[in-house]
Each structure stands twice: as C-alpha cells, then as structure tokens.
mmCIF file of C-alpha atoms in Angstrom:
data_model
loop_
_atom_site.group_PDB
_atom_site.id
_atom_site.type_symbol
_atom_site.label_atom_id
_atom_site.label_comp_id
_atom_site.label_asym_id
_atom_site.label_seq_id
_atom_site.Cartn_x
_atom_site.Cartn_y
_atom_site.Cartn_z
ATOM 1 C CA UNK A 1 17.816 -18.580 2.209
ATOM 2 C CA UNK A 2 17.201 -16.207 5.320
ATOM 3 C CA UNK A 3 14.079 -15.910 7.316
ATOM 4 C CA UNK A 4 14.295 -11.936 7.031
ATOM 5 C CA UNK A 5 13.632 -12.597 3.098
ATOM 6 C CA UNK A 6 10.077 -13.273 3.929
ATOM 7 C CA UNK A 7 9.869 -10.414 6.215
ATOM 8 C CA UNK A 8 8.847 -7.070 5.074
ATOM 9 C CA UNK A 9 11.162 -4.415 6.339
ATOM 10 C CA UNK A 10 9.890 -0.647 6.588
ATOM 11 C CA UNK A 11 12.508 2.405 6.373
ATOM 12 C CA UNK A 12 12.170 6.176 6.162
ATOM 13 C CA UNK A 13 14.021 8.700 3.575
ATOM 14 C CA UNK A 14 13.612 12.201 4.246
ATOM 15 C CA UNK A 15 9.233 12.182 3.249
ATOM 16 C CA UNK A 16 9.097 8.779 2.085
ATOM 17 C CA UNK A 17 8.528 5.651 3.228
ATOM 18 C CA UNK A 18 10.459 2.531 1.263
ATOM 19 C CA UNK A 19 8.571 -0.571 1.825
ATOM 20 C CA UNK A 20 11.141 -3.623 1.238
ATOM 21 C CA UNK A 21 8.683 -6.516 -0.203
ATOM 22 C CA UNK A 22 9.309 -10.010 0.213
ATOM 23 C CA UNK A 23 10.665 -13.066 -1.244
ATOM 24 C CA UNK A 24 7.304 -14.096 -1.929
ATOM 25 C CA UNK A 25 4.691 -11.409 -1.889
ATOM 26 C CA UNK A 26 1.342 -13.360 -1.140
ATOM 27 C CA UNK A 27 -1.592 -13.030 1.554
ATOM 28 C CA UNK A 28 0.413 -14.601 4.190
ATOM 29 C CA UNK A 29 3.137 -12.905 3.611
ATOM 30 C CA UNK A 30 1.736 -9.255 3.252
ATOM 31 C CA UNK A 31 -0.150 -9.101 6.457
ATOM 32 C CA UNK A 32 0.401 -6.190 8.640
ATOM 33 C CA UNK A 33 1.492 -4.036 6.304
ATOM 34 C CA UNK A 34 -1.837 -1.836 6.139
ATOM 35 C CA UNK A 35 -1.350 -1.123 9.414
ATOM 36 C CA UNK A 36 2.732 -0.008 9.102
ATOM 37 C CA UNK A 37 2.098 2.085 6.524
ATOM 38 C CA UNK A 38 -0.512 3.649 7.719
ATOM 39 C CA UNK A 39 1.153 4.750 10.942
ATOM 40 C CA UNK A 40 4.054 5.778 9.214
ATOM 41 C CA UNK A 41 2.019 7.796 6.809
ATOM 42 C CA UNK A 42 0.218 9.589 9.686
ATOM 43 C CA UNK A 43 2.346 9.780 12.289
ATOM 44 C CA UNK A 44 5.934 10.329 10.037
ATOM 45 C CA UNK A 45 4.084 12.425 7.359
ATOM 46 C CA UNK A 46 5.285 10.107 4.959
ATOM 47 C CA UNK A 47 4.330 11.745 1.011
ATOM 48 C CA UNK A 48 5.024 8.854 -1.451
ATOM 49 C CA UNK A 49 5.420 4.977 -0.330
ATOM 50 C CA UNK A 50 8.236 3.510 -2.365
ATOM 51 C CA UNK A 51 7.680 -0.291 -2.792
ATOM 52 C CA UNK A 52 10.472 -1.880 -3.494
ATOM 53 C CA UNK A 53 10.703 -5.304 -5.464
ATOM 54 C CA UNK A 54 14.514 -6.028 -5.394
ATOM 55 C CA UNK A 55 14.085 -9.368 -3.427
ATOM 56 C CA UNK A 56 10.304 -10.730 -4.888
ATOM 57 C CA UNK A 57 10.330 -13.442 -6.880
ATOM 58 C CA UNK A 58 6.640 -14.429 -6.797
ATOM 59 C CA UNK A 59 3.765 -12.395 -6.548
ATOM 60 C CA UNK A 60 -0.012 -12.929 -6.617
ATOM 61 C CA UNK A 61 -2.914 -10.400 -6.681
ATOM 62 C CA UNK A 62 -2.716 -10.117 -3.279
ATOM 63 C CA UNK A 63 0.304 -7.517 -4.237
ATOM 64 C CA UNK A 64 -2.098 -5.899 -6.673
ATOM 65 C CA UNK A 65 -4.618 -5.494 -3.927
ATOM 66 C CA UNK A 66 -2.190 -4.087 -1.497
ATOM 67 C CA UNK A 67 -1.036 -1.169 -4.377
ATOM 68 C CA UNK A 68 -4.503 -0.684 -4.954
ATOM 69 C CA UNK A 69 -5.077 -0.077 -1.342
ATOM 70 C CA UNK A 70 -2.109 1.933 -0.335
ATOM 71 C CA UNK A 71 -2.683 4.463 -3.676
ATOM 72 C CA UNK A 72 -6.008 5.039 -2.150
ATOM 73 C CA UNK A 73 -5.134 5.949 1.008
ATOM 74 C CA UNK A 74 -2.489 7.985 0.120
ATOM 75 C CA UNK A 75 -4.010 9.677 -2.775
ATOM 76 C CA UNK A 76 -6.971 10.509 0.003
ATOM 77 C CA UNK A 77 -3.395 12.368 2.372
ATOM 78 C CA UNK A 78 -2.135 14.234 -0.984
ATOM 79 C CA UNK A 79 0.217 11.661 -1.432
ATOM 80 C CA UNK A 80 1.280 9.029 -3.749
ATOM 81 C CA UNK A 81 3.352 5.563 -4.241
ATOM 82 C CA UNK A 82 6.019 4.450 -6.676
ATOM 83 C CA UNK A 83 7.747 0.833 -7.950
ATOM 84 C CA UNK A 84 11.461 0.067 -7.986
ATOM 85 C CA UNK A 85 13.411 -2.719 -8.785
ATOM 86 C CA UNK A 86 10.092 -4.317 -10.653
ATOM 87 C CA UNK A 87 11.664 -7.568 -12.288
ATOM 88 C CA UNK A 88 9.781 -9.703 -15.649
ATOM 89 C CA UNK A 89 7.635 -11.873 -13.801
ATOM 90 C CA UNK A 90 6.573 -8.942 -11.357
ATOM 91 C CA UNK A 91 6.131 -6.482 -14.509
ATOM 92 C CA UNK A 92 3.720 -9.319 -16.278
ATOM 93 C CA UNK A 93 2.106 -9.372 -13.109
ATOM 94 C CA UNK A 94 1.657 -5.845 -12.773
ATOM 95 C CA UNK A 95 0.581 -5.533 -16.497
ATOM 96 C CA UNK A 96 -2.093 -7.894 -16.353
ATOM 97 C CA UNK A 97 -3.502 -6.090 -13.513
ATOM 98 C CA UNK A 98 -3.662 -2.921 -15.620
ATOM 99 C CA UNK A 99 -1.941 -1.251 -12.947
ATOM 100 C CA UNK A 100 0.588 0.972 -15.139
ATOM 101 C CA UNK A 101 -3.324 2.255 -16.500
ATOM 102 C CA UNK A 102 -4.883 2.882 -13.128
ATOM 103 C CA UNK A 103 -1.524 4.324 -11.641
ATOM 104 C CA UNK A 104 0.553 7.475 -13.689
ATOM 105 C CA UNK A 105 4.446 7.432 -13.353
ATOM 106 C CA UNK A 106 4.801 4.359 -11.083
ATOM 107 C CA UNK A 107 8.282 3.287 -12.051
ATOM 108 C CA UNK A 108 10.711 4.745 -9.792
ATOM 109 C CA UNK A 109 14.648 4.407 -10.014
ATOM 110 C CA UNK A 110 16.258 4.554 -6.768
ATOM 111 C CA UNK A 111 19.694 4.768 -8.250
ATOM 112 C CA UNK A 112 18.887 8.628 -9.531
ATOM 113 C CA UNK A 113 17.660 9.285 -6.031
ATOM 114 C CA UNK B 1 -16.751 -52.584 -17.684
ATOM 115 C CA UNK B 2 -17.988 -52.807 -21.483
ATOM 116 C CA UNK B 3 -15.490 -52.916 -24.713
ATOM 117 C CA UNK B 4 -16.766 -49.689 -25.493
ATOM 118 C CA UNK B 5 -15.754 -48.088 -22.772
ATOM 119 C CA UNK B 6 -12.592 -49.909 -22.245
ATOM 120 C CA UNK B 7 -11.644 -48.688 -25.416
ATOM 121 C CA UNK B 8 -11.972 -44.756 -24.276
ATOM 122 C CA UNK B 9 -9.114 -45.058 -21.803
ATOM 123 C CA UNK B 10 -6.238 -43.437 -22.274
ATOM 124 C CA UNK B 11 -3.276 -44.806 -22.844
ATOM 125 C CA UNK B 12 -1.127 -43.327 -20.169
ATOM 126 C CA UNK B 13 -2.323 -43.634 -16.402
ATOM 127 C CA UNK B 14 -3.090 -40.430 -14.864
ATOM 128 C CA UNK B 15 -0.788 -40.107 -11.995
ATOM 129 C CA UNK B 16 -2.699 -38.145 -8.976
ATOM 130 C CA UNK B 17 -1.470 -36.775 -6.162
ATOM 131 C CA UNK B 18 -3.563 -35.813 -2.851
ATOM 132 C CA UNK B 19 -2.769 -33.441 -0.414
ATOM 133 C CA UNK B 20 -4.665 -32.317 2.524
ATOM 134 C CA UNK B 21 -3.161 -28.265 4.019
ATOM 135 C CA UNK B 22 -5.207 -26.915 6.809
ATOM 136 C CA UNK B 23 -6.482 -23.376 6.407
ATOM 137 C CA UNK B 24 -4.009 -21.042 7.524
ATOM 138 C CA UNK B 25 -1.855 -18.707 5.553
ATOM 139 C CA UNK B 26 0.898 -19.737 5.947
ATOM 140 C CA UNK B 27 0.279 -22.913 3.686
ATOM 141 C CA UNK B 28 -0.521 -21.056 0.750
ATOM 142 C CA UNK B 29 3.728 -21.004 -0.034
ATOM 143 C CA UNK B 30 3.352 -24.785 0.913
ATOM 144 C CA UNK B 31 0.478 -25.506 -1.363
ATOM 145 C CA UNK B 32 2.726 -23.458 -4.682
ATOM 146 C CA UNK B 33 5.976 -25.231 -3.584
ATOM 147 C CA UNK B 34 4.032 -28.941 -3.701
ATOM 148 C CA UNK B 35 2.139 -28.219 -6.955
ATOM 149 C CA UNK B 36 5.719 -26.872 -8.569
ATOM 150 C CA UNK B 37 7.196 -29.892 -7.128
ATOM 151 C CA UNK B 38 4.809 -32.735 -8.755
ATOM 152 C CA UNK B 39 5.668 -30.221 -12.269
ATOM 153 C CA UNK B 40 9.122 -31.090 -12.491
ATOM 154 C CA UNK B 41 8.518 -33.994 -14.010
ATOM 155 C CA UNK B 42 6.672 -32.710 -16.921
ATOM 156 C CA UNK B 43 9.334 -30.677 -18.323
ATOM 157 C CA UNK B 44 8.205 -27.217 -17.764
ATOM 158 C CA UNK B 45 9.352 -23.744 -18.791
ATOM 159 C CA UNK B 46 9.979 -21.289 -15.832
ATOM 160 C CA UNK B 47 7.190 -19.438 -17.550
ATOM 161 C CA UNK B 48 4.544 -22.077 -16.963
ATOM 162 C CA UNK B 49 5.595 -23.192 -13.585
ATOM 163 C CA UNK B 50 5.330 -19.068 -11.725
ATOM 164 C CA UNK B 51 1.969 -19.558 -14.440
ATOM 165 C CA UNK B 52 0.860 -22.476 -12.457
ATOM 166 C CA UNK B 53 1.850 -21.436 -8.801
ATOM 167 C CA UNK B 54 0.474 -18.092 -9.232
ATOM 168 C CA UNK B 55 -2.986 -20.094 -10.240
ATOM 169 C CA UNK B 56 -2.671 -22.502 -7.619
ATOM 170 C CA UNK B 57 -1.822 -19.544 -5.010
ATOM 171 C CA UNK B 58 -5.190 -18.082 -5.946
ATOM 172 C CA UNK B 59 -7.184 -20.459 -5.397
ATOM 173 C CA UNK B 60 -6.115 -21.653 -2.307
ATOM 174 C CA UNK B 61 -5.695 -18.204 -0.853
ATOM 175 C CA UNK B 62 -9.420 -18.052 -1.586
ATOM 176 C CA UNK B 63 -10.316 -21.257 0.015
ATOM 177 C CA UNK B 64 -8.358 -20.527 2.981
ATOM 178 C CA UNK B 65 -9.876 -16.682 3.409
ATOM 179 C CA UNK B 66 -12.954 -16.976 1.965
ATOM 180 C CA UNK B 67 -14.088 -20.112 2.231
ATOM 181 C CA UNK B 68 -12.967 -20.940 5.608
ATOM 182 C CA UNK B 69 -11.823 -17.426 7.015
ATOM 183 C CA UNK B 70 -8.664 -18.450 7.815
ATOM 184 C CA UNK B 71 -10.375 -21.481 10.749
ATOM 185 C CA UNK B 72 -7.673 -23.984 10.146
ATOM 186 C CA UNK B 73 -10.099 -26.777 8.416
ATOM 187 C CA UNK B 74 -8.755 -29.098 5.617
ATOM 188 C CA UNK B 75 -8.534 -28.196 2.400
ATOM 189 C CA UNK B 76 -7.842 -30.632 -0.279
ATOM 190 C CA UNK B 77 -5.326 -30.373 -2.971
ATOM 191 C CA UNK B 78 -5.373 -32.967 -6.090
ATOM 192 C CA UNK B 79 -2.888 -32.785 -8.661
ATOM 193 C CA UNK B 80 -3.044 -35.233 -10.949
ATOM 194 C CA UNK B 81 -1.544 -34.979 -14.944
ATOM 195 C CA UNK B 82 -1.896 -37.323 -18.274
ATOM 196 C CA UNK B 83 -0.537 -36.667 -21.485
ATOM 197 C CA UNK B 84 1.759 -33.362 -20.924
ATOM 198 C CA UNK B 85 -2.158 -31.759 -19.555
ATOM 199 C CA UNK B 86 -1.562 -30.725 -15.838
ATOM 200 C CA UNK B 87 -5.000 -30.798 -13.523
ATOM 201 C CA UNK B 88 -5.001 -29.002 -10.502
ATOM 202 C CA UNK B 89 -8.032 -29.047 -8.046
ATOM 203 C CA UNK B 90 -8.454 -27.455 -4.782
ATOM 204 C CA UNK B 91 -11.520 -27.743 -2.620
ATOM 205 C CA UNK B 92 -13.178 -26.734 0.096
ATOM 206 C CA UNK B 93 -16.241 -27.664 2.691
ATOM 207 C CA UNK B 94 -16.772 -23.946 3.664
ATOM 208 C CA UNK B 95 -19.021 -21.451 3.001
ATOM 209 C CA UNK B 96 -19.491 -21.626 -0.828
ATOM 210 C CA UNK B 97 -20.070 -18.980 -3.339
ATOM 211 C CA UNK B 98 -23.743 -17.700 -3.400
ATOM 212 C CA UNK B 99 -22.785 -16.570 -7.013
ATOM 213 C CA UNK B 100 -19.952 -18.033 -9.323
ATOM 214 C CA UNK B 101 -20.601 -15.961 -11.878
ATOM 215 C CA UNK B 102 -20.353 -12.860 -10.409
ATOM 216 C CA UNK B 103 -17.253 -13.964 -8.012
ATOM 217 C CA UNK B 104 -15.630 -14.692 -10.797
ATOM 218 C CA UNK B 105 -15.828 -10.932 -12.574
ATOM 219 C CA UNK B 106 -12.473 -8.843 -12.392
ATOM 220 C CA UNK B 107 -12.254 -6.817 -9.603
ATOM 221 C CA UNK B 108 -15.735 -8.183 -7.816
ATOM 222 C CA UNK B 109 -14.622 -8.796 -4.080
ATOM 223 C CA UNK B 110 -16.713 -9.369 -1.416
ATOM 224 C CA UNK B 111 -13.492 -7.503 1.375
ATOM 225 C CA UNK B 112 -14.720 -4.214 2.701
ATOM 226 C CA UNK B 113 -11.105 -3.395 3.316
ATOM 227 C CA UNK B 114 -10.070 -2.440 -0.039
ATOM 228 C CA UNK B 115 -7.383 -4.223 0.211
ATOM 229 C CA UNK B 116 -8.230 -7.316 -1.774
ATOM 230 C CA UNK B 117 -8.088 -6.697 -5.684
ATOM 231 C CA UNK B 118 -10.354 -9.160 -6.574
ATOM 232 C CA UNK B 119 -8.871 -10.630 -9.200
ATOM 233 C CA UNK B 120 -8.385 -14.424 -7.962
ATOM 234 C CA UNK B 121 -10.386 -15.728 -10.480
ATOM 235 C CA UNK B 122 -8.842 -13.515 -13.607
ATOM 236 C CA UNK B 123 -5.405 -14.427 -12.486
ATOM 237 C CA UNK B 124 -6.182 -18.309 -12.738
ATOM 238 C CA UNK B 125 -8.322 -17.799 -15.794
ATOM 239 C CA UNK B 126 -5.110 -15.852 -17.523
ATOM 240 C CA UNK B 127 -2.522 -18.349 -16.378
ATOM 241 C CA UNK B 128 -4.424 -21.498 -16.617
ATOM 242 C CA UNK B 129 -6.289 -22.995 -20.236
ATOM 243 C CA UNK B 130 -9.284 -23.750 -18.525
ATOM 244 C CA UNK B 131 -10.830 -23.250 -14.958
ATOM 245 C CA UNK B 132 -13.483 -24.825 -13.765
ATOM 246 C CA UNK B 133 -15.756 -23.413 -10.691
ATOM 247 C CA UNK B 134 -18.711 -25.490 -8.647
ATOM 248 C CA UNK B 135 -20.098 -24.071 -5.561
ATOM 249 C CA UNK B 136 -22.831 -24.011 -3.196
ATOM 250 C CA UNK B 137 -23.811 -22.467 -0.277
ATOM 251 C CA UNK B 138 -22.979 -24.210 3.080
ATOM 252 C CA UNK B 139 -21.424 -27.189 1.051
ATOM 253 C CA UNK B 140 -18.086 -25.416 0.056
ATOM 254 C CA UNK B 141 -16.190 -24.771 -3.287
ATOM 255 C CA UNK B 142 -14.204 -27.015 -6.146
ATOM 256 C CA UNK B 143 -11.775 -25.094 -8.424
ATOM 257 C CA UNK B 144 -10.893 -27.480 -11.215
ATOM 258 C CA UNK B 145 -7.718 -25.677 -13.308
ATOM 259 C CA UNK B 146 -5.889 -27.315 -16.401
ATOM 260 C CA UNK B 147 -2.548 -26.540 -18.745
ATOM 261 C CA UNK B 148 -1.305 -27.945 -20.911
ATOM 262 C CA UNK B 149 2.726 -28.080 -19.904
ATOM 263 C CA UNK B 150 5.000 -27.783 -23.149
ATOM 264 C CA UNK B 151 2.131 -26.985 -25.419
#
C-alpha cells in the first residue's frame, strides 16, 4: 500500500479535468480539492470534471458533499461533472445520496473516450 | 445488588473497548480501522463492516469538525458488543448541538461552503439499527449507534 493512494492526483484532457480520488475518500482525505479544481476550472477552462473512482474503496458523505459542491460550481461556469470507474460499495453510496436523481447522465466510461 | 436485578444480567459479559483520538482529521481513518478491528471477532459480512465504518466515520468526522473545529481535543471512542449486537459511541466535550432534531434532518448543515452534504446523521441512521443523539450546548455531544452483526 503506497502513500500516493491516499493522495488525490489532478490531470488535464483536452477541456476536462480528471480528478483521481483516493483510497479512502473521507474529510481528511478530500481537503484541498475545492481549491484545485477551482483553479483548474478558471484558469485551464476546464468544461466537465471527471471524478474518477478506480482506486476508492471507502467513501463517506463527505464525497457526496464534494459532488454536490463541484456540480454547483460548475453548473454556475456552463459546465458539468461525470463518474467513472464507480464500484458496489461507492454506487450504494451514491444511491443513497440520491445523487443519480439530483445529477442527469453522471456515469461516464473512460474506455469509449 | 438485589435478586431481582441480578437476575436481569445477561448472560454474556459485554466486552468494551475505550479509545481516546484527538481531533484532527487525520484520525477519522484511525477511528474506522479500530472500530473494524474490534468487528472481526463477531463474524461480520463485508457488507456490515464498510456499514459500520462508514457510521463510525460520520460521527467522528462530526465531532472532530463540528464539535471541536478540528482543535486537537480528545474525543472518546467506546466500542463495546454482547450477544452478536455491536455498540458504538463517540463523544465529545465541544460545542454541542443547539438542536438535535433539526441537525439530524437530511441535508441540514450548518457549512456555508457548500461543500458539506449534510447527511452525517442519515448515513449512520441508514447503516446503523438504531442511533442515539444527546447534546447540549457548551457541554458537547454523545452519538450512541447499534447493529446487530449477523442478524
């Protein structure tokens, strides 16, 4: 188990902006990522934040609060956000939330891309 | 002690553990992994222990935040089970909650952010069989959560 697992990692395709989450996607874990995206969405015109779940194996509704968030903001630039790699426990998760409800076409598959 | 009431005892011993974490984020992981850790022993499915650290992850992420924004003071974590039922408890001596009921609506928040969802208190309530809240004011907060593990 590597460090960088618990590190969020940030990079840039063409006009979006794929956020890599973290083993464990929690409060501690999450911080400072208001902040990244929000410079990248500005200053890179970044259109749709991809967040991508490949690596999380826990997540808490501190994750729910942090898609709530970044949909705002970039619905508010004429943008969007999208899910890949969104495993059972994450789905369940996400479901319970009523996220799928509150966000249209969320699931994203980077393998078409 | 009276017959009567040594008669009401159960007959296993409730095995508690006690853990103090000082308020900083970084112990909310700690607090899930310790909680998952006094589990094992009670047989459970992968289901109910991500059930149970997600629960326990709440509530201590709200202790830590809210009730002591993040200042490093002790909070306590008791974990104590007896027949198969799992009781967790974390509590604080910060601020309190002027209003349990309301805190514990989906999606009330008290973060001006909008980045917190505000859904602590459903998440525990969903993944736990019964949650218990008491708070005050100045005095601080006591989550009580139970599950039944292997139900």
């Amino acid at each position: 188990m590597t460090e960088s697992m618990y590190e969020i990692s940030y990079e840039k395709d063409r006009d979006a902006l794929i956020v890599r989450l973290p083993k464990e996607v929690d409060h501690h874990f999450s911080q400072g990522l208001k902040e990244v995206t929000e410079s990248y969405a500005v200053m890179g015109q970044v259109r749709c934040i991809i967040f991508d779940f490949a690596r999380t194996e826990f997540m808490d509704s501190t994750g729910i609060g942090i898609l709530l968030g970044r949909y705002k903001f970039m619905r508010a630039l004429g943008g969007t956000i999208a899910l890949a790699n969104v495993s059972g426990r994450i789905q369940r998760i996400l479901k319970i939330a009523g996220i799928y409800r509150i966000i249209p076409n969320l699931e994203w598959d980077m393998k078409e891309q | 002690m009276d017959t009567q009431e040594r008669k009401q005892e159960p007959l296993e011993r409730r095995e508690t553990m006690r853990v103090e974490l000082e308020s900083y984020s970084h112990n909310e992981q700690l607090a899930r992994v310790v909680v998952a850790a006094y589990m094992t022993r009670l047989n459970p499915t992968v289901d109910e222990t991500e059930d149970v650290k997600t629960a326990v992850s709440e509530a201590v992420t709200n202790a830590i935040i809210h009730g002591y924004q993040e200042s490093g003071e002790t909070l306590i974590l008791r974990v104590s089970s007896v027949g198969g039922e799992l009781q967790v408890e974390v509590e604080d001596h910060g601020v309190g909650i002027p209003d349990v009921e309301q805190a514990r609506q989906p999606l009330y928040t008290t973060s001006t952010e909008g980045e917190r969802s505000g859904m602590g208190f459903t998440f525990m309530e969903t993944f736990m069989d019964q949650v218990e809240v008491r708070s005050a004011p100045g005095s601080g907060t006591l989550v009580v959560m139970k599950k039944k593990i292997g139900a």
